[in-house]
Coordinates of C-alpha atoms in Angstrom, one line a residue:
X806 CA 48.9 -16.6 20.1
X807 CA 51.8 -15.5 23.0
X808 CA 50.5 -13.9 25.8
X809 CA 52.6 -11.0 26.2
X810 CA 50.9 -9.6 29.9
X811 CA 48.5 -7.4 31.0
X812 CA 45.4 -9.3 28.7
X813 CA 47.8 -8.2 25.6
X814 CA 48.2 -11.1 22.9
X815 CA 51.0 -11.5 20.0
X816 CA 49.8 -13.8 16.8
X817 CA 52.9 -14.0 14.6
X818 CA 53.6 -14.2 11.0
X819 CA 51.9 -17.6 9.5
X820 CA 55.0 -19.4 8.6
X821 CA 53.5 -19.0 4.8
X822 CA 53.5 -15.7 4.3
X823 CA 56.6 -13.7 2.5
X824 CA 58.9 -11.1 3.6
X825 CA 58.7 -8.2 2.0
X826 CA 61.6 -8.7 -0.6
X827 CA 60.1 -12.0 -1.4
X828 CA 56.8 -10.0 -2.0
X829 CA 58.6 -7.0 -4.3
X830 CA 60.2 -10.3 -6.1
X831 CA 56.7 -11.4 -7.2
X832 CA 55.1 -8.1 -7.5
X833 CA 58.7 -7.1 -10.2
X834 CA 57.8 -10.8 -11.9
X835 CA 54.1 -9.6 -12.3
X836 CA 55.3 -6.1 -14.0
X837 CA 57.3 -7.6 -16.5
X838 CA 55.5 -10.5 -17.3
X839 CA 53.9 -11.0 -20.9
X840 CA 51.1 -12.8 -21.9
X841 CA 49.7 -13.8 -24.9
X842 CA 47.2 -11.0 -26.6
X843 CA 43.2 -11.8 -25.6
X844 CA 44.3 -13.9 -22.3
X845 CA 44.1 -11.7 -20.1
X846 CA 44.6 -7.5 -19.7
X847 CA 48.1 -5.8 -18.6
X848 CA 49.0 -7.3 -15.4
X849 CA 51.5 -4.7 -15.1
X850 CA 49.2 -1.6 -14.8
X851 CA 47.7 -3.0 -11.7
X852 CA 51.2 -3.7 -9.6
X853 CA 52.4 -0.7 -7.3
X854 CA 56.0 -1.4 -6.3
X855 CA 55.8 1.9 -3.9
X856 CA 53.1 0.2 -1.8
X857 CA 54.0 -3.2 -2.5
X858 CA 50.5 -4.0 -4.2
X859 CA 48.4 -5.5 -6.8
X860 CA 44.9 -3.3 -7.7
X861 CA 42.3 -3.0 -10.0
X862 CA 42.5 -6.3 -11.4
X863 CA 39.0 -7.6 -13.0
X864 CA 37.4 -10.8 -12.1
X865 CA 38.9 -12.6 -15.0
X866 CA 42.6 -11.0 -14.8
X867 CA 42.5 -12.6 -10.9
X868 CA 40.9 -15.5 -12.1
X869 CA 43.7 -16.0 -14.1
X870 CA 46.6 -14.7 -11.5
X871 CA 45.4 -16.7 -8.6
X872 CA 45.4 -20.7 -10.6
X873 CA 47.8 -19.8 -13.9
X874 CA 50.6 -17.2 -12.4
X875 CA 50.7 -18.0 -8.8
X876 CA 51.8 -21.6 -9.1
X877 CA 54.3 -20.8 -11.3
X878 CA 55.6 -17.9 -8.9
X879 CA 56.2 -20.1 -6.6
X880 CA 57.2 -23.8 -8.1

C-alpha cells in the first residue's frame, strides 16, 4: 500500500490481474468456445461482454472453467 497523505492509502493492481482487453479476450474465447455434448452446459449464455462478466454458471460448469478452460486460457 502507498500512502498518498492525509491517512489516505493507494493498494494497486496485483501484478496478476488483466487489463481489461485481456479480460474481453478471455470472456470472447469463453462465448465461442465448444464443448463436447453432456460435459458441461453453454458457457456462452453466461458471458456478458457489455459488463465484461461471467454469471449464472452452475457448480459443475465452474467446476469445469476454473481446472479445464482457465489453464488453457492462459498457457
Amino acid at each position: 500500500m502507498v500512502d498518498v497523505g492525509r491517512g489516505k492509502f493507494f493498494k494497486p493492481k496485483a501484478t496478476y490481474a488483466m487489463t481489461k482487453s485481456q479480460r474481453l479476450a478471455v470472456l470472447k474465447w469463453v462465448k465461442e468456445l465448444k464443448l463436447p455434448n453432456g460435459y458441461a452446459s453453454n458457457l456462452g449464455r453466461c458471458v456478458d461482454l457489455n459488463k465484461g462478466k461471467i454469471h449464472g454458471m452452475k457448480s459443475h460448469d465452474c467446476h469445469v472453467f476454473m481446472q479445464q478452460l482457465l489453464p488453457i486460457a492462459f498457457d
